[in-house]
């Protein structure tokens, strides 16, 4: 569930929205309906919300019935000579269940006919108002919940008969369901009322959002929401984690030059360390685990005086201890989870979600980001104490390795003396680290403040032109790095320009940015000497000739024209140009009156002309990708060569007889890029301008049953050519994702690539939306990705079944 962890052993306290806090939901939405939503559409959304809620209410009543079923026979045996449970145990376990059942049965019986005989004048606010007024019964249930659970567990352990009963309670399926019964544990069913309180509050919020202010239900729903929120607040436990400051000794003569988090290989496993570079010593520490209220402190793992620190050359260094690398597909899984959790957090915040639910999501996100940070670095950075031991760090960026090495070498140019720290001196130095540190948090996005820039999302086009300033001829190339998921990764590499002092690459790259804030360019001399092999990864070590970094400032980068710049590095000047296209701008559609060809022509015109259900270009590109590109790493994510894509576009537009021959010879990434370009250049997105606001509203619904109902209804509302093509593409993308261990393209990755292409606001909608890149990503693109991901994760959707069913109910509660 979106707000309460579906765990029967969790504490029953429900996280309420603080009445005075920034996360609270106001019972009074903005005047009228949401901007741009007509009253008729609002009432239609009300019906969809109510239909979905009614379906889940039926399931809830069936669950309560299943819980009550063993109560009567248990009571009957309680007075016999061989009771299964005592009367007191029965009353504790089933406390208030009968009352809750009767309340919801009456509510369901009254609401059902109103939804089935729907019209715009139907009123049902009084039913929700009455339901909210009876929440006192839930207060009694919640107060008893923990005791009920403990009692049920003890009785199960001591009585085999009760254990069998409690492990397999039969829950009746919904009327329209093929499943007659499902088996559920008593523990899971006892948790259902806990979940239901929050869900009812969420549905009230959804209903109020889509109810016109002049509708008779509006004040009644307002009142019901107010009562529900007050109830949630009354049973909420506020936890205020207090931070205590740490004072460190003053008067330290050593100055901290640099610090940061690095992954150390220790005892054949990866450990995250905080490394501190002082003017005369390098200290490696870890933050001690402390109990609440205690001062946080660092624990020194080791230190090396800079006078004794040396960097072993590749041929001198020993092979590193065996560390099992994380498989690429598991790292991609982590990224997928992080992106999905980030989306959930954004959605919770947009819906004014409960602070405890958001914190729980943030905790999960931090855990995944921490694992990614720990397991993704592969670039070895070895340092050696000339008096003994060597240490190995793994970094994600060659730039970062070079920075640490240069900072140490610069300090070593001074007249440094070797020394040994006494235990007291080491304690004082380690104690000062907490106060002096400049990097306070592990570099993951979940540690960012809400007001920090989320970075750029979109595409950075970079042309690496040339470089000057080399003193002698060499074999030269450049790499480009950008930050993503809290650390830097290499994204592109130029070809090697051989035996020159003035390389002229003139190579263009399209780099996808995911919250990126910086671009780094590194210039290397290619080494062909096989004796200079790095024993850590068996790769020849190339020499960094220079490196530079620029901030990707949205204000200066987001222009339509190329911006040419020069990065100076160690006397070398690298000339490059760049142009950023936000996801919003890259997908902006221009209306077309063109009727010939296929690009930029309405899909209905193309399918009618071809007498096909799915455009020929879509079928052919999909077929080719599935034939020889489904196992291609990064398929649909890695861009094809721009000239190849334009050549394919021209051939499809001209309906050239050589299409199939050209497709069979073309690079598969160019074919994948052509398919994306086709959808991007449609004069109207595949999921239509008209339905865009409704898709945004549907994916934002809190109640899963209502969401299911709404999302299926929206598919049925699409024109047939659009729907059939969408379903065809959907099944193709699912087949691509099945090969994720090989191609590294998860459902979430595919949704990120295609979501904003298939679903975009019209020009009118766009003008009403926020315009900053960060806001567009947060409010629009995240939702567009979530819409496609919803359908990708959904069981197969049949066109015929979709058209046949007039109402689509979910049984997932």
PDB file of C-alpha atoms in Angstrom, residues 400-579:
ATOM      1  CA  UNK A 400      38.578  11.440  -8.653  1.00  0.00           C
ATOM      2  CA  UNK A 401      41.613   9.115  -8.455  1.00  0.00           C
ATOM      3  CA  UNK A 402      43.715  11.757 -10.172  1.00  0.00           C
ATOM      4  CA  UNK A 403      42.463  14.459  -7.760  1.00  0.00           C
ATOM      5  CA  UNK A 404      43.493  12.474  -4.677  1.00  0.00           C
ATOM      6  CA  UNK A 405      46.882  11.603  -6.148  1.00  0.00           C
ATOM      7  CA  UNK A 406      47.602  15.219  -7.180  1.00  0.00           C
ATOM      8  CA  UNK A 407      46.525  16.630  -3.791  1.00  0.00           C
ATOM      9  CA  UNK A 408      48.867  14.230  -1.972  1.00  0.00           C
ATOM     10  CA  UNK A 409      51.783  14.828  -4.364  1.00  0.00           C
ATOM     11  CA  UNK A 410      51.404  18.614  -3.996  1.00  0.00           C
ATOM     12  CA  UNK A 411      51.715  18.342  -0.185  1.00  0.00           C
ATOM     13  CA  UNK A 412      54.693  15.967  -0.544  1.00  0.00           C
ATOM     14  CA  UNK A 413      56.676  18.702  -2.316  1.00  0.00           C
ATOM     15  CA  UNK A 414      57.056  20.396   1.074  1.00  0.00           C
ATOM     16  CA  UNK A 415      59.745  19.366   3.550  1.00  0.00           C
ATOM     17  CA  UNK A 416      57.873  16.659   5.416  1.00  0.00           C
ATOM     18  CA  UNK A 417      59.169  14.631   8.349  1.00  0.00           C
ATOM     19  CA  UNK A 418      58.256  11.054   9.201  1.00  0.00           C
ATOM     20  CA  UNK A 419      56.617  10.591  12.608  1.00  0.00           C
ATOM     21  CA  UNK A 420      54.597   8.231  14.767  1.00  0.00           C
ATOM     22  CA  UNK A 421      51.485   9.494  16.546  1.00  0.00           C
ATOM     23  CA  UNK A 422      51.065   8.625  20.202  1.00  0.00           C
ATOM     24  CA  UNK A 423      47.698   7.144  21.202  1.00  0.00           C
ATOM     25  CA  UNK A 424      46.648  10.502  22.714  1.00  0.00           C
ATOM     26  CA  UNK A 425      47.715  12.446  19.587  1.00  0.00           C
ATOM     27  CA  UNK A 426      45.836   9.989  17.368  1.00  0.00           C
ATOM     28  CA  UNK A 427      42.756  10.293  19.576  1.00  0.00           C
ATOM     29  CA  UNK A 428      42.859  14.101  19.385  1.00  0.00           C
ATOM     30  CA  UNK A 429      43.381  14.058  15.584  1.00  0.00           C
ATOM     31  CA  UNK A 430      40.582  11.530  15.024  1.00  0.00           C
ATOM     32  CA  UNK A 431      38.312  13.498  17.370  1.00  0.00           C
ATOM     33  CA  UNK A 432      38.862  16.659  15.311  1.00  0.00           C
ATOM     34  CA  UNK A 433      37.683  14.944  12.118  1.00  0.00           C
ATOM     35  CA  UNK A 434      34.002  15.248  12.999  1.00  0.00           C
ATOM     36  CA  UNK A 435      34.207  19.028  13.375  1.00  0.00           C
ATOM     37  CA  UNK A 436      36.641  19.705  10.522  1.00  0.00           C
ATOM     38  CA  UNK A 437      35.078  17.463   7.855  1.00  0.00           C
ATOM     39  CA  UNK A 438      33.831  19.233   4.742  1.00  0.00           C
ATOM     40  CA  UNK A 439      31.892  16.249   3.354  1.00  0.00           C
ATOM     41  CA  UNK A 440      29.161  15.583   5.914  1.00  0.00           C
ATOM     42  CA  UNK A 441      26.999  13.045   4.145  1.00  0.00           C
ATOM     43  CA  UNK A 442      27.533   9.960   2.034  1.00  0.00           C
ATOM     44  CA  UNK A 443      27.210  11.224  -1.578  1.00  0.00           C
ATOM     45  CA  UNK A 444      23.771   9.821  -2.346  1.00  0.00           C
ATOM     46  CA  UNK A 445      20.746  11.757  -3.576  1.00  0.00           C
ATOM     47  CA  UNK A 446      18.594  10.730  -0.596  1.00  0.00           C
ATOM     48  CA  UNK A 447      20.924  12.822   1.595  1.00  0.00           C
ATOM     49  CA  UNK A 448      20.190  15.974  -0.418  1.00  0.00           C
ATOM     50  CA  UNK A 449      18.058  18.693   1.122  1.00  0.00           C
ATOM     51  CA  UNK A 450      14.699  19.270  -0.540  1.00  0.00           C
ATOM     52  CA  UNK A 451      15.741  22.750  -1.646  1.00  0.00           C
ATOM     53  CA  UNK A 452      18.969  21.570  -3.319  1.00  0.00           C
ATOM     54  CA  UNK A 453      19.060  21.530  -7.105  1.00  0.00           C
ATOM     55  CA  UNK A 454      17.973  18.122  -8.402  1.00  0.00           C
ATOM     56  CA  UNK A 455      20.311  18.574 -11.379  1.00  0.00           C
ATOM     57  CA  UNK A 456      19.532  18.307 -15.070  1.00  0.00           C
ATOM     58  CA  UNK A 457      17.362  15.637 -16.664  1.00  0.00           C
ATOM     59  CA  UNK A 458      17.526  15.399 -20.419  1.00  0.00           C
ATOM     60  CA  UNK A 459      20.200  15.184 -23.098  1.00  0.00           C
ATOM     61  CA  UNK A 460      23.541  16.949 -23.242  1.00  0.00           C
ATOM     62  CA  UNK A 461      24.969  17.141 -26.757  1.00  0.00           C
ATOM     63  CA  UNK A 462      28.749  17.565 -26.619  1.00  0.00           C
ATOM     64  CA  UNK A 463      31.156  18.029 -29.551  1.00  0.00           C
ATOM     65  CA  UNK A 464      34.798  17.511 -28.566  1.00  0.00           C
ATOM     66  CA  UNK A 465      36.603  19.603 -31.195  1.00  0.00           C
ATOM     67  CA  UNK A 466      40.349  19.663 -30.595  1.00  0.00           C
ATOM     68  CA  UNK A 467      43.169  20.118 -28.098  1.00  0.00           C
ATOM     69  CA  UNK A 468      46.376  22.194 -28.048  1.00  0.00           C
ATOM     70  CA  UNK A 469      49.369  22.633 -25.756  1.00  0.00           C
ATOM     71  CA  UNK A 470      51.035  19.208 -25.909  1.00  0.00           C
ATOM     72  CA  UNK A 471      54.839  19.441 -25.784  1.00  0.00           C
ATOM     73  CA  UNK A 472      55.452  16.286 -27.831  1.00  0.00           C
ATOM     74  CA  UNK A 473      53.558  14.010 -30.178  1.00  0.00           C
ATOM     75  CA  UNK A 474      51.389  11.341 -28.541  1.00  0.00           C
ATOM     76  CA  UNK A 475      48.393   9.084 -29.107  1.00  0.00           C
ATOM     77  CA  UNK A 476      45.588  11.113 -27.556  1.00  0.00           C
ATOM     78  CA  UNK A 477      41.923  10.698 -26.675  1.00  0.00           C
ATOM     79  CA  UNK A 478      39.326  12.215 -24.322  1.00  0.00           C
ATOM     80  CA  UNK A 479      36.655  10.784 -22.054  1.00  0.00           C
ATOM     81  CA  UNK A 480      33.547  12.519 -20.705  1.00  0.00           C
ATOM     82  CA  UNK A 481      32.142  11.914 -17.202  1.00  0.00           C
ATOM     83  CA  UNK A 482      28.893  13.127 -15.631  1.00  0.00           C
ATOM     84  CA  UNK A 483      27.471  12.590 -12.152  1.00  0.00           C
ATOM     85  CA  UNK A 484      24.555  10.198 -11.824  1.00  0.00           C
ATOM     86  CA  UNK A 485      23.068   8.474  -8.742  1.00  0.00           C
ATOM     87  CA  UNK A 486      25.454  10.411  -6.485  1.00  0.00           C
ATOM     88  CA  UNK A 487      28.723   9.470  -8.208  1.00  0.00           C
ATOM     89  CA  UNK A 488      30.530  10.135 -11.498  1.00  0.00           C
ATOM     90  CA  UNK A 489      30.475   7.696 -14.395  1.00  0.00           C
ATOM     91  CA  UNK A 490      32.269   7.703 -17.729  1.00  0.00           C
ATOM     92  CA  UNK A 491      29.738   8.271 -20.534  1.00  0.00           C
ATOM     93  CA  UNK A 492      31.683   8.755 -23.754  1.00  0.00           C
ATOM     94  CA  UNK A 493      35.129   8.347 -25.303  1.00  0.00           C
ATOM     95  CA  UNK A 494      36.626   9.853 -28.445  1.00  0.00           C
ATOM     96  CA  UNK A 495      38.705   7.840 -30.899  1.00  0.00           C
ATOM     97  CA  UNK A 496      42.498   7.851 -30.422  1.00  0.00           C
ATOM     98  CA  UNK A 497      44.215  10.532 -32.535  1.00  0.00           C
ATOM     99  CA  UNK A 498      47.645   9.063 -33.202  1.00  0.00           C
ATOM    100  CA  UNK A 499      51.090  10.670 -33.078  1.00  0.00           C
ATOM    101  CA  UNK A 500      50.090  14.345 -32.874  1.00  0.00           C
ATOM    102  CA  UNK A 501      50.436  17.466 -30.726  1.00  0.00           C
ATOM    103  CA  UNK A 502      47.151  18.953 -32.021  1.00  0.00           C
ATOM    104  CA  UNK A 503      44.416  16.313 -32.144  1.00  0.00           C
ATOM    105  CA  UNK A 504      41.226  17.266 -34.009  1.00  0.00           C
ATOM    106  CA  UNK A 505      38.458  14.859 -33.027  1.00  0.00           C
ATOM    107  CA  UNK A 506      35.278  16.824 -33.942  1.00  0.00           C
ATOM    108  CA  UNK A 507      33.139  14.023 -32.495  1.00  0.00           C
ATOM    109  CA  UNK A 508      29.598  14.563 -31.256  1.00  0.00           C
ATOM    110  CA  UNK A 509      28.041  12.676 -28.340  1.00  0.00           C
ATOM    111  CA  UNK A 510      24.545  12.650 -26.890  1.00  0.00           C
ATOM    112  CA  UNK A 511      24.761  12.020 -23.144  1.00  0.00           C
ATOM    113  CA  UNK A 512      21.654  11.278 -21.139  1.00  0.00           C
ATOM    114  CA  UNK A 513      21.623  13.207 -17.873  1.00  0.00           C
ATOM    115  CA  UNK A 514      19.869  11.861 -14.784  1.00  0.00           C
ATOM    116  CA  UNK A 515      20.053  14.588 -12.156  1.00  0.00           C
ATOM    117  CA  UNK A 516      23.521  15.620 -13.371  1.00  0.00           C
ATOM    118  CA  UNK A 517      25.217  18.821 -12.205  1.00  0.00           C
ATOM    119  CA  UNK A 518      28.751  18.586 -13.645  1.00  0.00           C
ATOM    120  CA  UNK A 519      30.603  17.574 -16.809  1.00  0.00           C
ATOM    121  CA  UNK A 520      34.198  16.386 -16.631  1.00  0.00           C
ATOM    122  CA  UNK A 521      36.619  16.053 -19.542  1.00  0.00           C
ATOM    123  CA  UNK A 522      39.774  13.978 -19.189  1.00  0.00           C
ATOM    124  CA  UNK A 523      42.559  13.898 -21.788  1.00  0.00           C
ATOM    125  CA  UNK A 524      44.704  10.747 -21.982  1.00  0.00           C
ATOM    126  CA  UNK A 525      47.825   9.510 -23.711  1.00  0.00           C
ATOM    127  CA  UNK A 526      47.103   6.013 -25.004  1.00  0.00           C
ATOM    128  CA  UNK A 527      49.655   3.475 -23.824  1.00  0.00           C
ATOM    129  CA  UNK A 528      50.380   0.497 -26.090  1.00  0.00           C
ATOM    130  CA  UNK A 529      53.140  -0.929 -23.860  1.00  0.00           C
ATOM    131  CA  UNK A 530      51.865  -4.306 -22.654  1.00  0.00           C
ATOM    132  CA  UNK A 531      54.362  -4.376 -19.774  1.00  0.00           C
ATOM    133  CA  UNK A 532      52.469  -1.516 -18.099  1.00  0.00           C
ATOM    134  CA  UNK A 533      49.498  -3.601 -17.078  1.00  0.00           C
ATOM    135  CA  UNK A 534      47.462  -2.851 -13.971  1.00  0.00           C
ATOM    136  CA  UNK A 535      47.386  -6.065 -11.967  1.00  0.00           C
ATOM    137  CA  UNK A 536      44.129  -5.062 -10.272  1.00  0.00           C
ATOM    138  CA  UNK A 537      42.076  -5.315 -13.442  1.00  0.00           C
ATOM    139  CA  UNK A 538      44.596  -6.524 -16.061  1.00  0.00           C
ATOM    140  CA  UNK A 539      44.152  -3.336 -18.132  1.00  0.00           C
ATOM    141  CA  UNK A 540      46.927  -1.234 -19.638  1.00  0.00           C
ATOM    142  CA  UNK A 541      47.190   2.036 -17.741  1.00  0.00           C
ATOM    143  CA  UNK A 542      46.838   5.172 -19.873  1.00  0.00           C
ATOM    144  CA  UNK A 543      48.382   8.395 -18.623  1.00  0.00           C
ATOM    145  CA  UNK A 544      46.135  11.363 -17.768  1.00  0.00           C
ATOM    146  CA  UNK A 545      47.539  14.408 -19.530  1.00  0.00           C
ATOM    147  CA  UNK A 546      44.955  16.806 -18.139  1.00  0.00           C
ATOM    148  CA  UNK A 547      41.486  17.064 -16.695  1.00  0.00           C
ATOM    149  CA  UNK A 548      38.843  19.731 -16.164  1.00  0.00           C
ATOM    150  CA  UNK A 549      35.313  20.143 -14.862  1.00  0.00           C
ATOM    151  CA  UNK A 550      32.477  22.570 -15.530  1.00  0.00           C
ATOM    152  CA  UNK A 551      29.199  23.043 -13.684  1.00  0.00           C
ATOM    153  CA  UNK A 552      26.073  22.384 -15.753  1.00  0.00           C
ATOM    154  CA  UNK A 553      24.205  25.509 -14.766  1.00  0.00           C
ATOM    155  CA  UNK A 554      20.614  25.327 -16.067  1.00  0.00           C
ATOM    156  CA  UNK A 555      20.538  29.093 -16.617  1.00  0.00           C
ATOM    157  CA  UNK A 556      23.480  29.069 -19.035  1.00  0.00           C
ATOM    158  CA  UNK A 557      23.197  25.575 -20.520  1.00  0.00           C
ATOM    159  CA  UNK A 558      19.532  25.600 -21.531  1.00  0.00           C
ATOM    160  CA  UNK A 559      19.783  27.471 -24.800  1.00  0.00           C
ATOM    161  CA  UNK A 560      18.821  26.473 -28.326  1.00  0.00           C
ATOM    162  CA  UNK A 561      22.272  27.302 -29.715  1.00  0.00           C
ATOM    163  CA  UNK A 562      25.579  25.528 -29.323  1.00  0.00           C
ATOM    164  CA  UNK A 563      27.792  27.015 -26.623  1.00  0.00           C
ATOM    165  CA  UNK A 564      31.530  26.729 -27.398  1.00  0.00           C
ATOM    166  CA  UNK A 565      33.971  26.685 -24.498  1.00  0.00           C
ATOM    167  CA  UNK A 566      37.574  25.822 -23.632  1.00  0.00           C
ATOM    168  CA  UNK A 567      38.759  23.863 -20.605  1.00  0.00           C
ATOM    169  CA  UNK A 568      42.354  24.541 -19.579  1.00  0.00           C
ATOM    170  CA  UNK A 569      44.165  21.644 -17.914  1.00  0.00           C
ATOM    171  CA  UNK A 570      47.880  21.534 -17.057  1.00  0.00           C
ATOM    172  CA  UNK A 571      48.728  23.883 -19.945  1.00  0.00           C
ATOM    173  CA  UNK A 572      46.503  21.917 -22.351  1.00  0.00           C
ATOM    174  CA  UNK A 573      43.418  23.542 -23.858  1.00  0.00           C
ATOM    175  CA  UNK A 574      40.512  21.342 -24.965  1.00  0.00           C
ATOM    176  CA  UNK A 575      37.888  23.046 -27.121  1.00  0.00           C
ATOM    177  CA  UNK A 576      34.358  21.693 -27.000  1.00  0.00           C
ATOM    178  CA  UNK A 577      30.768  22.757 -27.685  1.00  0.00           C
ATOM    179  CA  UNK A 578      27.649  21.713 -25.848  1.00  0.00           C
ATOM    180  CA  UNK A 579      23.922  22.120 -26.031  1.00  0.00           C
TER     181      UNK A 579
END
